Tab-separated table of C-alpha atoms in Angstrom:
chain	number	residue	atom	x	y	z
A	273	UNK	CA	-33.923	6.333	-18.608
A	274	UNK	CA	-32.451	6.800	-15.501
A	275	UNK	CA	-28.189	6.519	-15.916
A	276	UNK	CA	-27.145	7.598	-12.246
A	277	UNK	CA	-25.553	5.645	-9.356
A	278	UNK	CA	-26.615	5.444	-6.071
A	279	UNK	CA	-23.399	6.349	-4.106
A	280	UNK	CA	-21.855	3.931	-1.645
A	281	UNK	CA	-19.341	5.058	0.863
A	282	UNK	CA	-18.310	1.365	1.159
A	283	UNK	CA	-16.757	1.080	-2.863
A	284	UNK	CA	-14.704	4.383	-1.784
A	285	UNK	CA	-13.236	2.900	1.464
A	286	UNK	CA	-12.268	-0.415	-0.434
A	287	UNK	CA	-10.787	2.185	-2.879
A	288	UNK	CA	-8.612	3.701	0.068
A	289	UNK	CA	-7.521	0.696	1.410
A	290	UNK	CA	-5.958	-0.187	-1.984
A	291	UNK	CA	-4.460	3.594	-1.706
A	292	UNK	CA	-2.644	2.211	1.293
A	293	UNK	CA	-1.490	-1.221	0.213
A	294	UNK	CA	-0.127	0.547	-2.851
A	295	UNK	CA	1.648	3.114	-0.421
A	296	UNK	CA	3.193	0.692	1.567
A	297	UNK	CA	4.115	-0.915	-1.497
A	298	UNK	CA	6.024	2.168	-3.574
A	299	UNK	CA	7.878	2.841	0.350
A	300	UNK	CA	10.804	2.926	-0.481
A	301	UNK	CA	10.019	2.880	-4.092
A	302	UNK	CA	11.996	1.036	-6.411
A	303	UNK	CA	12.790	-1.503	-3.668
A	304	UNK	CA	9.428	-3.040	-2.822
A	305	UNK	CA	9.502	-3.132	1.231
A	306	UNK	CA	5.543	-4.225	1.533
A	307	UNK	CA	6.079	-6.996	-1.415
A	308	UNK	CA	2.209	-7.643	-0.866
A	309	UNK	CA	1.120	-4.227	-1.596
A	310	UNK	CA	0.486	-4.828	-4.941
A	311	UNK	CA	-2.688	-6.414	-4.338
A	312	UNK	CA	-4.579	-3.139	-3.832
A	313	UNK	CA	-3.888	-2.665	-7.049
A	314	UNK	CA	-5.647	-5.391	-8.491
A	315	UNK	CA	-8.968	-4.446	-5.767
A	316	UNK	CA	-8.796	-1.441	-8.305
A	317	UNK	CA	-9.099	-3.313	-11.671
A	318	UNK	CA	-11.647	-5.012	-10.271
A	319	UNK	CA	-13.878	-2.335	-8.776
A	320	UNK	CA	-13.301	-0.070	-12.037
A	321	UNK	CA	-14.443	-3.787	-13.917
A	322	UNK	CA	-17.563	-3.536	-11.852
A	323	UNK	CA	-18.398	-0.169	-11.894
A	324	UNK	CA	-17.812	0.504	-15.850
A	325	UNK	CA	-19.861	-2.302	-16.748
A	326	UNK	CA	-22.497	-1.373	-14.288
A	327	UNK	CA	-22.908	2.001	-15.972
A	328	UNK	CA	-22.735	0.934	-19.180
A	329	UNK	CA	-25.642	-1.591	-18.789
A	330	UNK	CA	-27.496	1.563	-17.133
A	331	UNK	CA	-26.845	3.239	-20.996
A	332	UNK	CA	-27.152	0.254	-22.831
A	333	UNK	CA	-30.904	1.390	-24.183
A	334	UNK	CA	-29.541	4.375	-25.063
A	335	UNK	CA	-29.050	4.899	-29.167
A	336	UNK	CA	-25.486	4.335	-30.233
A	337	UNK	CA	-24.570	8.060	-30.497
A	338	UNK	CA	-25.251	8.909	-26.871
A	339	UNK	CA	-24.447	5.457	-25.668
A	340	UNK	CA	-20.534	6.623	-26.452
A	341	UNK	CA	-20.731	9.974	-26.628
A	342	UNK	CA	-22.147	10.197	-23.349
A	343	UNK	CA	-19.096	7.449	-22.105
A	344	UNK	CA	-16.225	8.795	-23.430
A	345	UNK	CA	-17.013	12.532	-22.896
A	346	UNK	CA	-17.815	11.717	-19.230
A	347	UNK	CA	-14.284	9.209	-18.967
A	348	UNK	CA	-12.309	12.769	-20.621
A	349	UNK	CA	-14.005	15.062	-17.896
A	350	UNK	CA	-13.066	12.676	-14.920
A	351	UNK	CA	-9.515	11.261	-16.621
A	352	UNK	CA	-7.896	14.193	-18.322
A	353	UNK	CA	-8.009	17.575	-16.128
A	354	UNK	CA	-5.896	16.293	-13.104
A	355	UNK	CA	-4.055	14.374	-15.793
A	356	UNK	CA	-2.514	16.727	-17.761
A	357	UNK	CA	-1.915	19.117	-14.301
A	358	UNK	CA	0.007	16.451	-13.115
A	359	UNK	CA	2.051	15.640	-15.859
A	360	UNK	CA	2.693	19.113	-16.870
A	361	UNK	CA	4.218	19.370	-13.095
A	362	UNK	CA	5.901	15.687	-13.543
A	363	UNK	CA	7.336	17.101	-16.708
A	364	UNK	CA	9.247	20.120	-14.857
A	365	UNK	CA	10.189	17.969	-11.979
A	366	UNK	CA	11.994	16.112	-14.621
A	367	UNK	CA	14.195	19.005	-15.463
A	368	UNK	CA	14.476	20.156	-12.500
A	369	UNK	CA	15.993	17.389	-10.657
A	370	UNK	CA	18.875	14.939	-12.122
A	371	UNK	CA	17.444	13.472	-15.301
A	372	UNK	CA	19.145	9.632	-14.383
A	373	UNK	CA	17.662	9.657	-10.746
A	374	UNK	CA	16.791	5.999	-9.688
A	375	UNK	CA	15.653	5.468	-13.464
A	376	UNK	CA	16.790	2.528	-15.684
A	377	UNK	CA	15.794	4.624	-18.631
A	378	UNK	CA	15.761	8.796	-18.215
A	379	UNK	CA	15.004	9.764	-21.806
A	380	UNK	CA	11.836	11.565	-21.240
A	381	UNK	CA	12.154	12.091	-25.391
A	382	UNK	CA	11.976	8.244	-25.740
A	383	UNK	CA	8.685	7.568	-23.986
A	384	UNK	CA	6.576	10.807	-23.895
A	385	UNK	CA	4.716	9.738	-26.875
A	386	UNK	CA	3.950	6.497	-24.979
A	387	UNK	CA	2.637	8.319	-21.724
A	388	UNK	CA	0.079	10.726	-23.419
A	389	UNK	CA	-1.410	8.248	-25.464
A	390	UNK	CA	-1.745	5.972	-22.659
A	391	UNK	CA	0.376	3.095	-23.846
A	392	UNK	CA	2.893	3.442	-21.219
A	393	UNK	CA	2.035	-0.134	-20.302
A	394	UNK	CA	3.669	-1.319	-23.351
A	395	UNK	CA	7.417	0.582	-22.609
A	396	UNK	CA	9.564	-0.828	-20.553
A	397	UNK	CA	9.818	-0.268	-16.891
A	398	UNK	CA	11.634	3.280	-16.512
A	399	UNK	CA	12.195	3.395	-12.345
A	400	UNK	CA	11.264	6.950	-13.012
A	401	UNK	CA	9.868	8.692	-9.645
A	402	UNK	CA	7.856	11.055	-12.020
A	403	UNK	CA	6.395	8.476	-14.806
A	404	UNK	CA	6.635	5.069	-13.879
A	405	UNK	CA	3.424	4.646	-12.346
A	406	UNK	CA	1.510	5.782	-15.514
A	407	UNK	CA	1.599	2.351	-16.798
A	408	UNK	CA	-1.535	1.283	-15.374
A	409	UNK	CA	-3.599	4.434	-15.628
A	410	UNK	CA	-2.813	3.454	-19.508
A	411	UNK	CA	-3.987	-0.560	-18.807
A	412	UNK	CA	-7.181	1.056	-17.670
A	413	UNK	CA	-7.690	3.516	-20.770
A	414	UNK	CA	-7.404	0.667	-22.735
A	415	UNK	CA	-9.923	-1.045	-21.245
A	416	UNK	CA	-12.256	2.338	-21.308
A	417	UNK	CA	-11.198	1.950	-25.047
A	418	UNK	CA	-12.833	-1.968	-25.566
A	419	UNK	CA	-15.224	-2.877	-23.226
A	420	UNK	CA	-18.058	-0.459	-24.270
A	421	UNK	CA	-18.475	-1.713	-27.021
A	422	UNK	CA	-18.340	-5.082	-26.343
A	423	UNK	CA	-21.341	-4.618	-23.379
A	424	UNK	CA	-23.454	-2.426	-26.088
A	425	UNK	CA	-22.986	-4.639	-29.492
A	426	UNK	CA	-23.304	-8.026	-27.620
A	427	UNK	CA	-27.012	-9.367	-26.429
A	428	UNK	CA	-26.876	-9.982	-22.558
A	429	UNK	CA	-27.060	-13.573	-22.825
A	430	UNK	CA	-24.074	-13.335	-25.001
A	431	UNK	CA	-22.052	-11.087	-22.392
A	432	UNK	CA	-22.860	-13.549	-19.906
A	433	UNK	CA	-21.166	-16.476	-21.821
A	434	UNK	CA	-18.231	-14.030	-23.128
A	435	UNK	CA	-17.179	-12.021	-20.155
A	436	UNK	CA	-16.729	-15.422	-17.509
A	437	UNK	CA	-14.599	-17.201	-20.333
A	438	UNK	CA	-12.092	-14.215	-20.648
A	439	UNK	CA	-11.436	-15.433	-16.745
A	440	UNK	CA	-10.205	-18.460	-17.957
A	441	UNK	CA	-8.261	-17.230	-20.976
A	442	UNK	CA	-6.198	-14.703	-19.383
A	443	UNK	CA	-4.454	-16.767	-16.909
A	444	UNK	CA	-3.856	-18.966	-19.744
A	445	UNK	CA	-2.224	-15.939	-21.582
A	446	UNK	CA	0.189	-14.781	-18.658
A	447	UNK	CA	1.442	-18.680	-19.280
A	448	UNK	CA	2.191	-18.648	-22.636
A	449	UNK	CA	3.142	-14.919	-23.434
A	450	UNK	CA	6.526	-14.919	-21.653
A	451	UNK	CA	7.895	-17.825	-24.062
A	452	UNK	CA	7.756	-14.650	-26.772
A	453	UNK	CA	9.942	-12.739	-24.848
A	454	UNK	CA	12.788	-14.665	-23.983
A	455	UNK	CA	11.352	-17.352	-21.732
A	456	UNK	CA	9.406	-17.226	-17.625
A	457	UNK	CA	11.907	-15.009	-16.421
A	458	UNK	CA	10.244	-12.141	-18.331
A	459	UNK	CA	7.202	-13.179	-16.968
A	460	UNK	CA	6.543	-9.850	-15.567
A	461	UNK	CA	5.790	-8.770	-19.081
A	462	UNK	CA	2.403	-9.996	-18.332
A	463	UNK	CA	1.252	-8.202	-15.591
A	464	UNK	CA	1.195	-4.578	-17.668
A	465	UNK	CA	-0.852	-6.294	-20.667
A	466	UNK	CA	-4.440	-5.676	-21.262
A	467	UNK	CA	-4.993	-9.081	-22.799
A	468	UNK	CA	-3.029	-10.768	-19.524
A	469	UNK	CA	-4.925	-8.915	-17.134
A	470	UNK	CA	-8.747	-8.743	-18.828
A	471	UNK	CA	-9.476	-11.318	-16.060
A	472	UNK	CA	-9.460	-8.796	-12.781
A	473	UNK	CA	-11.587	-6.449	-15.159
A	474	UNK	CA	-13.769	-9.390	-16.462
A	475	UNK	CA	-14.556	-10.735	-12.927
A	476	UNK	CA	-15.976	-7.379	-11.341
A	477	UNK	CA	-17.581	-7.082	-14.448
A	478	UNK	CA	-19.431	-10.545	-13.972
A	479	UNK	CA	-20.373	-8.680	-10.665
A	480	UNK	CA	-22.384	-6.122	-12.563
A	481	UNK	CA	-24.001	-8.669	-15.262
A	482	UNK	CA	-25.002	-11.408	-12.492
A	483	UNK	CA	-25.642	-8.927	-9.639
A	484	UNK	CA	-29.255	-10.240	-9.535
A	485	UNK	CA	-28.411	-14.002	-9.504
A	486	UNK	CA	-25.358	-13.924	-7.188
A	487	UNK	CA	-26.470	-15.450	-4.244
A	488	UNK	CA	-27.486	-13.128	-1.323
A	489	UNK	CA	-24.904	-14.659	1.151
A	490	UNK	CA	-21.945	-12.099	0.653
A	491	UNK	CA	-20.524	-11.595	3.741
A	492	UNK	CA	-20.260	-15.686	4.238
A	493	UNK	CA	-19.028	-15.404	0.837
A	494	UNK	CA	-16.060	-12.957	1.593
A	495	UNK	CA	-14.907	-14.313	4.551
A	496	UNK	CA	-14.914	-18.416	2.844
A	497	UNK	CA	-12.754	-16.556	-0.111
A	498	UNK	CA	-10.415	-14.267	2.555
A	499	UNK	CA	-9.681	-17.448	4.293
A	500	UNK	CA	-8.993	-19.182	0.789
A	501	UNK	CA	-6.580	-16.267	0.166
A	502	UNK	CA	-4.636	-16.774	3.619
A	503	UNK	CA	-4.448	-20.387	3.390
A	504	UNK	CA	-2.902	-19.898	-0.329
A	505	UNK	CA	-0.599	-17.169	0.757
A	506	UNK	CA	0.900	-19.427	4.056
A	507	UNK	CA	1.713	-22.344	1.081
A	508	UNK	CA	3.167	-19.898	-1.109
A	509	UNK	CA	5.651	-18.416	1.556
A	510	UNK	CA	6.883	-22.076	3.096
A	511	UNK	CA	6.726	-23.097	-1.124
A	512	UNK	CA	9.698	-20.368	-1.393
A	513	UNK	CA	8.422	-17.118	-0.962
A	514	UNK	CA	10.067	-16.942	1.801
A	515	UNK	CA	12.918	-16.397	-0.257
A	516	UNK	CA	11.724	-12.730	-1.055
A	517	UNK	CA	11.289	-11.653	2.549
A	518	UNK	CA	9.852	-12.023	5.588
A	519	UNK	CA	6.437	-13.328	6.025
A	520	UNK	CA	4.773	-10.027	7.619
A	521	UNK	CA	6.289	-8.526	3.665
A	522	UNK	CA	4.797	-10.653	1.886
A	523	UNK	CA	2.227	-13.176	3.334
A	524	UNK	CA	2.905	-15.495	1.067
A	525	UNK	CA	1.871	-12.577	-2.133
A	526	UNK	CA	5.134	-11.638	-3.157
A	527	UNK	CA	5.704	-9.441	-6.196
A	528	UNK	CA	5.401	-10.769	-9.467
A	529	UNK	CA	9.111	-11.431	-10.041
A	530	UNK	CA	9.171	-13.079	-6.568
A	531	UNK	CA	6.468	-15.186	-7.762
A	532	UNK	CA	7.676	-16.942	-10.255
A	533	UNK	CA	8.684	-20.019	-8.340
A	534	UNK	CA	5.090	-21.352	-8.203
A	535	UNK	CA	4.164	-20.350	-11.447
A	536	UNK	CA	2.354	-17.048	-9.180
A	537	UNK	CA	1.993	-14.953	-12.039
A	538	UNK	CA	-0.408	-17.542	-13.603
A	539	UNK	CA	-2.942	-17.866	-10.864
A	540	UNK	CA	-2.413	-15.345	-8.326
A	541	UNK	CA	-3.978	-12.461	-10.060
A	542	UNK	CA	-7.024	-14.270	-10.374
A	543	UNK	CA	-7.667	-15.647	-7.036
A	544	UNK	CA	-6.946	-11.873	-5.487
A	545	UNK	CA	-9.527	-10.628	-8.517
A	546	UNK	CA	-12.094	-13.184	-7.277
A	547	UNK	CA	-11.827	-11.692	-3.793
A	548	UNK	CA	-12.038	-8.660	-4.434
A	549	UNK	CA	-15.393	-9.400	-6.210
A	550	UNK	CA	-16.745	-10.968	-3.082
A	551	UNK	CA	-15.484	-7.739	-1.237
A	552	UNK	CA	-17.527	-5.559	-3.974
A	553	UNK	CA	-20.685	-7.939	-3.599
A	554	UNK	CA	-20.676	-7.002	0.368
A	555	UNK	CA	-20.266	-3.723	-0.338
A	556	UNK	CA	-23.845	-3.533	-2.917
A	557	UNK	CA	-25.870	-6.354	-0.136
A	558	UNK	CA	-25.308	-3.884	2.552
A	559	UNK	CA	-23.085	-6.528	4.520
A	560	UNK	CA	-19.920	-5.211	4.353
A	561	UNK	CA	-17.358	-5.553	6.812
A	562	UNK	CA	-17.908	-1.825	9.301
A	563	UNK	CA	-14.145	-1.165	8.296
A	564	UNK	CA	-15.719	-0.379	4.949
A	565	UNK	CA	-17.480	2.181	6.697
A	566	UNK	CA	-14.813	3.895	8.347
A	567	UNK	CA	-15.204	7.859	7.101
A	568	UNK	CA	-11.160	8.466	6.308
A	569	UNK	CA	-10.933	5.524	4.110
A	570	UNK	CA	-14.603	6.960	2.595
A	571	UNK	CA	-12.498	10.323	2.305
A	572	UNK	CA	-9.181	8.495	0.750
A	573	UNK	CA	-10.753	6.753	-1.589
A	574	UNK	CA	-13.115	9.644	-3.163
A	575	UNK	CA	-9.370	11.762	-3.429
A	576	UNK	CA	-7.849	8.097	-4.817
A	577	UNK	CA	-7.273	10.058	-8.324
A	578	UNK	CA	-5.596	12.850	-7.153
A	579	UNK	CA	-3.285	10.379	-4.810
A	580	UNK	CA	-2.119	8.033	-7.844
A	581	UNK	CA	-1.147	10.634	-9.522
A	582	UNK	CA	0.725	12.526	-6.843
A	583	UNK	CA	2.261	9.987	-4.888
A	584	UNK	CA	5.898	8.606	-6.509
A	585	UNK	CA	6.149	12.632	-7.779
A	586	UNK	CA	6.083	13.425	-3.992
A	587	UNK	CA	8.061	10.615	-2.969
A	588	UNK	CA	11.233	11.052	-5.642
A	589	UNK	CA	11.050	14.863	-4.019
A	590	UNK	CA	11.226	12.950	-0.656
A	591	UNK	CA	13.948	10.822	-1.783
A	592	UNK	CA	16.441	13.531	-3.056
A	593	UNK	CA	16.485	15.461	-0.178
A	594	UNK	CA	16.666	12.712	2.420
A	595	UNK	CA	18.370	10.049	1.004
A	596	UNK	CA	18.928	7.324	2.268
A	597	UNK	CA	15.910	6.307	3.398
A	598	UNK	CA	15.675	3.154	5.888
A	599	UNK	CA	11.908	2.509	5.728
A	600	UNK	CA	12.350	0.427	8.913
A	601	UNK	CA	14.455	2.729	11.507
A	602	UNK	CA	12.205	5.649	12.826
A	603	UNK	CA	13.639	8.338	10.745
A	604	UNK	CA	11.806	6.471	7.771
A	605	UNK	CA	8.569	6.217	9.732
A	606	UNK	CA	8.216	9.415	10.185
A	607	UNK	CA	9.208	10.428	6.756
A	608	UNK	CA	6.645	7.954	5.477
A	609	UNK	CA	3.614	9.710	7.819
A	610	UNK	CA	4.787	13.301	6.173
A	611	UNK	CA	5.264	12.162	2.747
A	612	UNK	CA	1.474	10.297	3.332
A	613	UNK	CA	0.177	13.477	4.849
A	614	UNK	CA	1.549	15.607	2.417
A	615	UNK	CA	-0.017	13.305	-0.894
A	616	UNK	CA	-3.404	13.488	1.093
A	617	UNK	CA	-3.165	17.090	0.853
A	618	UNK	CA	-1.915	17.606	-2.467
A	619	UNK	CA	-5.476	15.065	-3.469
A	620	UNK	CA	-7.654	16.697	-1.322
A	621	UNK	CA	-6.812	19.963	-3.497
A	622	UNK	CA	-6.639	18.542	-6.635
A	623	UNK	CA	-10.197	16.823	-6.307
A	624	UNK	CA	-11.486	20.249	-4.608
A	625	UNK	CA	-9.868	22.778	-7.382
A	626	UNK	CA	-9.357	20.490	-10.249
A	627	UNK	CA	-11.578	17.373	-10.081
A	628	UNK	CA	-14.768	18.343	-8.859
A	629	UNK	CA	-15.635	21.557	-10.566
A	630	UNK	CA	-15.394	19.131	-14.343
A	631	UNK	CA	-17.010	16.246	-12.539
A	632	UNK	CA	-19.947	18.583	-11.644
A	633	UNK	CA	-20.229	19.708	-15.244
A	634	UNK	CA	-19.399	15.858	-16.521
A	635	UNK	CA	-22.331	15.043	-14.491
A	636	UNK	CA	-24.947	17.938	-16.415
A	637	UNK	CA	-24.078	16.452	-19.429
A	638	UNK	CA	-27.109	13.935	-19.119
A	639	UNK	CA	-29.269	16.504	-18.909
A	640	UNK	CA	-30.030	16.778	-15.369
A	641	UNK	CA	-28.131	18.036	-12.456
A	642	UNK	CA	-26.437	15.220	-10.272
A	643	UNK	CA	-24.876	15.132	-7.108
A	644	UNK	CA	-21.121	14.809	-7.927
A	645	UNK	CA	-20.791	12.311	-5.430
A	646	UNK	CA	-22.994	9.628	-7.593
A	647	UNK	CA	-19.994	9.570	-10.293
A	648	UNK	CA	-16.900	10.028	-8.139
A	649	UNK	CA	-16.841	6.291	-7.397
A	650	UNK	CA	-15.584	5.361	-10.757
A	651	UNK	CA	-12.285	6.752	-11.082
A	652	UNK	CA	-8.652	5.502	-12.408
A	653	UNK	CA	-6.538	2.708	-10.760
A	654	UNK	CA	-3.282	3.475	-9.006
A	655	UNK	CA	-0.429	1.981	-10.033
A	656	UNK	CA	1.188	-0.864	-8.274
């Protein structure tokens, strides 16, 4: 059967505008200046939702051996080369520079373990320029660990009961799991659990699964749902999120400890997930917005990887030498358009030198030579 992907340059520019979001978000990094920027994030769990589960229905004939072998040798090939790269250099910048910079916790001893077995998402926040955005490559190998089987052992009329309740139990997790930690104000507990955030996964999974019944009027679709997510965002800034900064910082999407007030850590992630979807359904009817189409948010998203990765690393560097950093006085501009510049290069060489030349053998392993471009569009989430 026929397991490839027809490439769409659209997936990859949604991909680069959550590159952005999450740039503007880490700026100054830990003090969240662009409190919305953590939204691009969840675009991410979302696309990877669709994308995984579109591939493994494409495999889902396959017999049981290949079916995962072929899965979770292709996830090692894209995941693991920059990976271990990266955190080999992380790792030395970590000696290198003062252990306790900006970090709550600076023990690399304590959470090493955690980071290379990609459970990071289960140790507490370390403000750590070098590690602290592993958590969610580690949410997303956790779903790589669960959902394949799932979508091969359960019928398709079974996946399409199962996969569109898990949106309605995980918002009803992120309201009950805090109580076990001490009460709401740990309720950003939730947003690094699997089980809390299955829904963003789930819902551009349902993408993939209902692709053929959603109804063909995307782009009406994704503008009805963008103007549901600017309407909510106006009553959640004069509803006191204005308390956590002005509106243009958070339009009304605060962080999730700025959102408890409204009980934003419930709901939020779910409406932004639902979005997104629409935003992913545009992109497969052709009727994407043309912004979607714009070639350096094509080019930025098909280097997202090698940016995740890169990005706080390159920023703490950023941060020793010129410190402080006013991200709203000139100065910081411009060391925000170098420190951008230089992340884009440092991606553009690891997906040239390190990326590509596995994802062009990852993509032989079928049997049949691919263009690498047909696989690059499923690739890690940043972290937020």
């Amino acid at each position: 059967m026929n397991t490839g992907k027809r490439h769409l340059a659209s997936l990859d520019s949604l991909r680069g505008i959550g590159v952005i979001l999450i740039f503007a978000n880490h700026f100054v990094y830990p003090n969240y200046y662009i409190l919305f920027g953590w939204i691009g994030l969840w675009i991410f769990f979302a696309l990877s939702g669709f994308l995984i589960t579109d591939s493994l229905l494409k495999m889902k004939a396959l017999p049981v051996g290949q079916y995962f072998g072929r899965f979770y040798v292709k996830r090692a090939f894209r995941i693991l080369p920059a990976f271990v790269v990266f955190f080999t250099i992380a790792v030395a910048l970590y000696f290198v520079f003062p252990r306790d910079m900006f970090a709550v916790d600076w023990h690399l001893g304590r959470y090493w373990i955690y980071i290379v077995t990609f459970t990071f998402n289960h140790y507490p926040p370390t403000g750590s320029y070098w590690f602290a955005h592993l958590w969610s490559l580690s949410l997303e190998e956790q779903f790589y660990v669960v959902w394949p089987w799932l979508v091969f052992f359960l019928p398709m009329n079974w996946l399409k009961k199962i996969v569109p309740c898990w949106i309605l139990v995980a918002p009803v997790l992120r309201l009950v799991m805090p109580a076990f930690y001490g009460g709401v104000e740990h309720a950003e507990t939730v947003e690094a659990s699997l089980l809390c955030q299955a829904d963003a996964f789930a819902i551009g999974g349902c993408v993939a699964i209902f692709r053929d019944d959603l109804p063909r009027q995307s782009k009406k679709l994704m503008w009805i749902m963008t103007a549901v997510v600017i309407a909510i965002g106006l009553l959640n800034y004069f509803a006191g999120a204005s308390a956590a900064g002005s509106y243009w910082r958070t339009l009304g999407w605060p962080h999730l400890t700025a959102g408890i007030f409204n009980y934003q850590y419930v709901w939020g992630f779910g409406v932004i997930g639902i979005w997104a979807a629409t935003l992913i359904l545009t992109c497969l009817q052709g009727t994407a917005p043309f912004i979607l189409n714009f070639p350096p948010l094509v080019f930025l998203g098909r280097i997202s990887y090698g940016a995740y990765l890169s990005h706080l690393p390159l920023l703490g560097v950023y941060m020793y030498y010129l410190q402080p950093i006013n991200a709203f006085s000139i100065r910081g501009l411009v060391i925000f358009v170098i420190w951008f510049a230089s992340v884009i290069l440092v991606s553009w060489l690891s997906f040239r030198f390190i990326e590509l030349p596995f994802l062009r053998f990852k993509n032989r392993l079928g049997g049949r030579a691919q263009n690498s471009r047909s696989d690059t569009a499923i690739s890690p989430a940043p972290a937020g």
